[in-house]
Amino acid sequence: MQYDYNKVIIALDTPNEQKALQTVRLLKNKVSIFKVGLELFCSQGPGIVKKINDEGCKVFLDLKFHDIPNTVVGAAKSALSTGAYMFNVHASGGREMMKNVRKAVDNIDVAEKPIILAVTVLTSLDDSDLVDLNIIKSSMDQVKSLAMMTKESGLDGVVASPREISAIREAVGKDFIIVTPGVRPTWAAAGDQKRITTPEEALDAGASYIVVGRPVTAAPDPVAAFDKLFE
Ligand code: C5P
């Protein structure tokens, strides 16, 4: 099967602007979306988004907003003014917050509508962590119900681990974006990622995009590593 490299988002997990931009320049003819997370954003500020846009690439701003509706709406507007194409909030911030973000983004006059995602349950939390939070559902049931709430609130999709993809697809149908980190080609080290699948397995299970970081960015030759993601 031929896999679509446009479905690959490269995570720029470094505090260093030069290193991030070097990765963008190496891969920009192959990748259209790069992920800027808390590490790079907190070290370089919103200017990094513009610099990546200036290279002709889109940015997934992975800052996982979680606050009262008014504050998240303001953060979303600021995120979009940086030029982000995709950003996310925590679904556990609530229905009202997600609906208000949807409304605010719809009222912004931009050429291309940004993609708004929600994080359901952080993959670092297991069922016993949920018990600590007084959540009596299993993490899979909690993921599914937060994914449904995300869809009902009008957002475009969720960030989900590979093992959650099929259950989410079943719950929310096919017109919903699922972005999946935690993928590893067979030749790459798992590092701290648990419950990994290969890029092919994640796409076959129904992921709309996969997020790949270290297997490409930490490789001695990132371009060669990118080219063999599906091998
Ligand atoms: O280097 P690696 O491929 O593990 O990078 C995966 C990226 O996806 C990192 O930026 C990580 O923070 C992010 N991520 C994740 N698992 C989640 C959510 C985000 O690995 N559940």
mmCIF file of C-alpha atoms in Angstrom, residues 95-193:
data_model
loop_
_atom_site.group_PDB
_atom_site.id
_atom_site.type_symbol
_atom_site.label_atom_id
_atom_site.label_comp_id
_atom_site.label_asym_id
_atom_site.label_seq_id
_atom_site.Cartn_x
_atom_site.Cartn_y
_atom_site.Cartn_z
ATOM 1 C CA ARG A 95 -18.322 21.730 26.550
ATOM 2 C CA GLU A 96 -18.918 25.466 26.973
ATOM 3 C CA MET A 97 -15.234 26.233 26.515
ATOM 4 C CA MET A 98 -15.004 24.145 23.331
ATOM 5 C CA LYS A 99 -18.216 25.598 21.873
ATOM 6 C CA ASN A 100 -17.048 29.148 22.573
ATOM 7 C CA VAL A 101 -13.684 28.456 20.927
ATOM 8 C CA ARG A 102 -15.482 27.096 17.852
ATOM 9 C CA LYS A 103 -17.679 30.198 17.680
ATOM 10 C CA ALA A 104 -14.769 32.596 18.135
ATOM 11 C CA VAL A 105 -12.684 30.896 15.440
ATOM 12 C CA ASP A 106 -15.637 30.863 13.038
ATOM 13 C CA ASN A 107 -15.956 34.616 13.480
ATOM 14 C CA ILE A 108 -12.339 35.281 12.544
ATOM 15 C CA ASP A 109 -11.851 36.275 8.939
ATOM 16 C CA VAL A 110 -8.992 34.055 7.723
ATOM 17 C CA ALA A 111 -8.408 32.553 4.286
ATOM 18 C CA GLU A 112 -7.972 29.005 5.556
ATOM 19 C CA LYS A 113 -9.910 27.875 8.625
ATOM 20 C CA PRO A 114 -7.589 26.445 11.287
ATOM 21 C CA ILE A 115 -8.097 22.924 12.597
ATOM 22 C CA ILE A 116 -9.130 22.790 16.274
ATOM 23 C CA LEU A 117 -8.360 19.591 18.152
ATOM 24 C CA ALA A 118 -8.968 18.408 21.700
ATOM 25 C CA VAL A 119 -6.816 16.245 23.907
ATOM 26 C CA THR A 120 -8.997 13.608 25.623
ATOM 27 C CA VAL A 121 -7.081 11.698 28.325
ATOM 28 C CA LEU A 122 -3.321 12.225 28.393
ATOM 29 C CA THR A 123 -1.671 8.959 27.381
ATOM 30 C CA SER A 124 0.613 9.242 30.399
ATOM 31 C CA LEU A 125 -2.437 8.597 32.650
ATOM 32 C CA ASP A 126 -3.673 5.074 33.271
ATOM 33 C CA ASP A 127 -6.844 3.783 34.919
ATOM 34 C CA SER A 128 -5.375 4.105 38.427
ATOM 35 C CA ASP A 129 -4.529 7.776 37.781
ATOM 36 C CA LEU A 130 -8.165 8.291 36.756
ATOM 37 C CA VAL A 131 -9.303 6.736 40.054
ATOM 38 C CA ASP A 132 -7.126 9.331 41.822
ATOM 39 C CA LEU A 133 -9.054 11.970 39.887
ATOM 40 C CA ASN A 134 -12.368 10.369 40.949
ATOM 41 C CA ILE A 135 -13.097 9.303 37.371
ATOM 42 C CA ILE A 136 -14.744 5.901 37.582
ATOM 43 C CA LYS A 137 -14.713 5.121 33.848
ATOM 44 C CA SER A 138 -11.878 3.170 32.252
ATOM 45 C CA SER A 139 -9.470 5.404 30.323
ATOM 46 C CA MET A 140 -10.836 4.000 27.026
ATOM 47 C CA ASP A 141 -14.446 4.863 27.965
ATOM 48 C CA GLN A 142 -13.340 8.286 29.136
ATOM 49 C CA VAL A 143 -11.477 8.833 25.847
ATOM 50 C CA LYS A 144 -14.574 7.848 23.858
ATOM 51 C CA SER A 145 -16.951 10.058 25.801
ATOM 52 C CA LEU A 146 -14.599 13.071 25.627
ATOM 53 C CA ALA A 147 -14.186 12.466 21.874
ATOM 54 C CA MET A 148 -17.999 12.496 21.485
ATOM 55 C CA MET A 149 -18.217 15.692 23.518
ATOM 56 C CA THR A 150 -15.501 17.238 21.345
ATOM 57 C CA LYS A 151 -17.476 16.410 18.214
ATOM 58 C CA GLU A 152 -20.768 17.655 19.683
ATOM 59 C CA SER A 153 -19.030 20.919 20.616
ATOM 60 C CA GLY A 154 -18.105 21.442 16.976
ATOM 61 C CA LEU A 155 -14.344 20.929 17.115
ATOM 62 C CA ASP A 156 -12.594 19.166 14.252
ATOM 63 C CA GLY A 157 -10.933 16.233 15.981
ATOM 64 C CA VAL A 158 -8.816 14.810 18.770
ATOM 65 C CA VAL A 159 -5.260 13.843 19.571
ATOM 66 C CA ALA A 160 -5.218 10.133 20.410
ATOM 67 C CA SER A 161 -2.764 7.324 21.039
ATOM 68 C CA PRO A 162 -2.548 4.527 18.436
ATOM 69 C CA ARG A 163 -4.459 2.058 20.595
ATOM 70 C CA GLU A 164 -7.434 4.439 20.877
ATOM 71 C CA ILE A 165 -7.925 5.120 17.182
ATOM 72 C CA SER A 166 -10.346 2.307 16.316
ATOM 73 C CA ALA A 167 -12.598 2.896 19.336
ATOM 74 C CA ILE A 168 -12.755 6.640 18.616
ATOM 75 C CA ARG A 169 -13.497 6.053 14.924
ATOM 76 C CA GLU A 170 -16.309 3.716 15.912
ATOM 77 C CA ALA A 171 -17.736 6.278 18.342
ATOM 78 C CA VAL A 172 -17.497 9.426 16.198
ATOM 79 C CA GLY A 173 -17.504 8.264 12.589
ATOM 80 C CA LYS A 174 -15.205 9.070 9.713
ATOM 81 C CA ASP A 175 -15.548 12.852 9.326
ATOM 82 C CA PHE A 176 -13.469 13.563 12.373
ATOM 83 C CA ILE A 177 -9.738 14.206 12.518
ATOM 84 C CA ILE A 178 -7.578 11.897 14.643
ATOM 85 C CA VAL A 179 -3.966 12.994 15.150
ATOM 86 C CA THR A 180 -1.772 10.231 16.563
ATOM 87 C CA PRO A 181 1.637 10.525 18.241
ATOM 88 C CA GLY A 182 3.477 7.550 19.724
ATOM 89 C CA VAL A 183 4.272 5.870 16.412
ATOM 90 C CA ARG A 184 7.557 4.129 15.709
ATOM 91 C CA PRO A 185 8.845 2.551 12.509
ATOM 92 C CA THR A 186 10.126 -0.975 13.144
ATOM 93 C CA TRP A 187 13.735 0.232 12.840
ATOM 94 C CA ALA A 188 13.425 3.017 15.483
ATOM 95 C CA ALA A 189 13.910 2.919 19.256
ATOM 96 C CA ALA A 190 10.718 3.288 21.298
ATOM 97 C CA GLY A 191 12.391 5.691 23.761
ATOM 98 C CA ASP A 192 9.878 6.676 26.442
ATOM 99 C CA GLN A 193 6.850 5.898 24.240
#
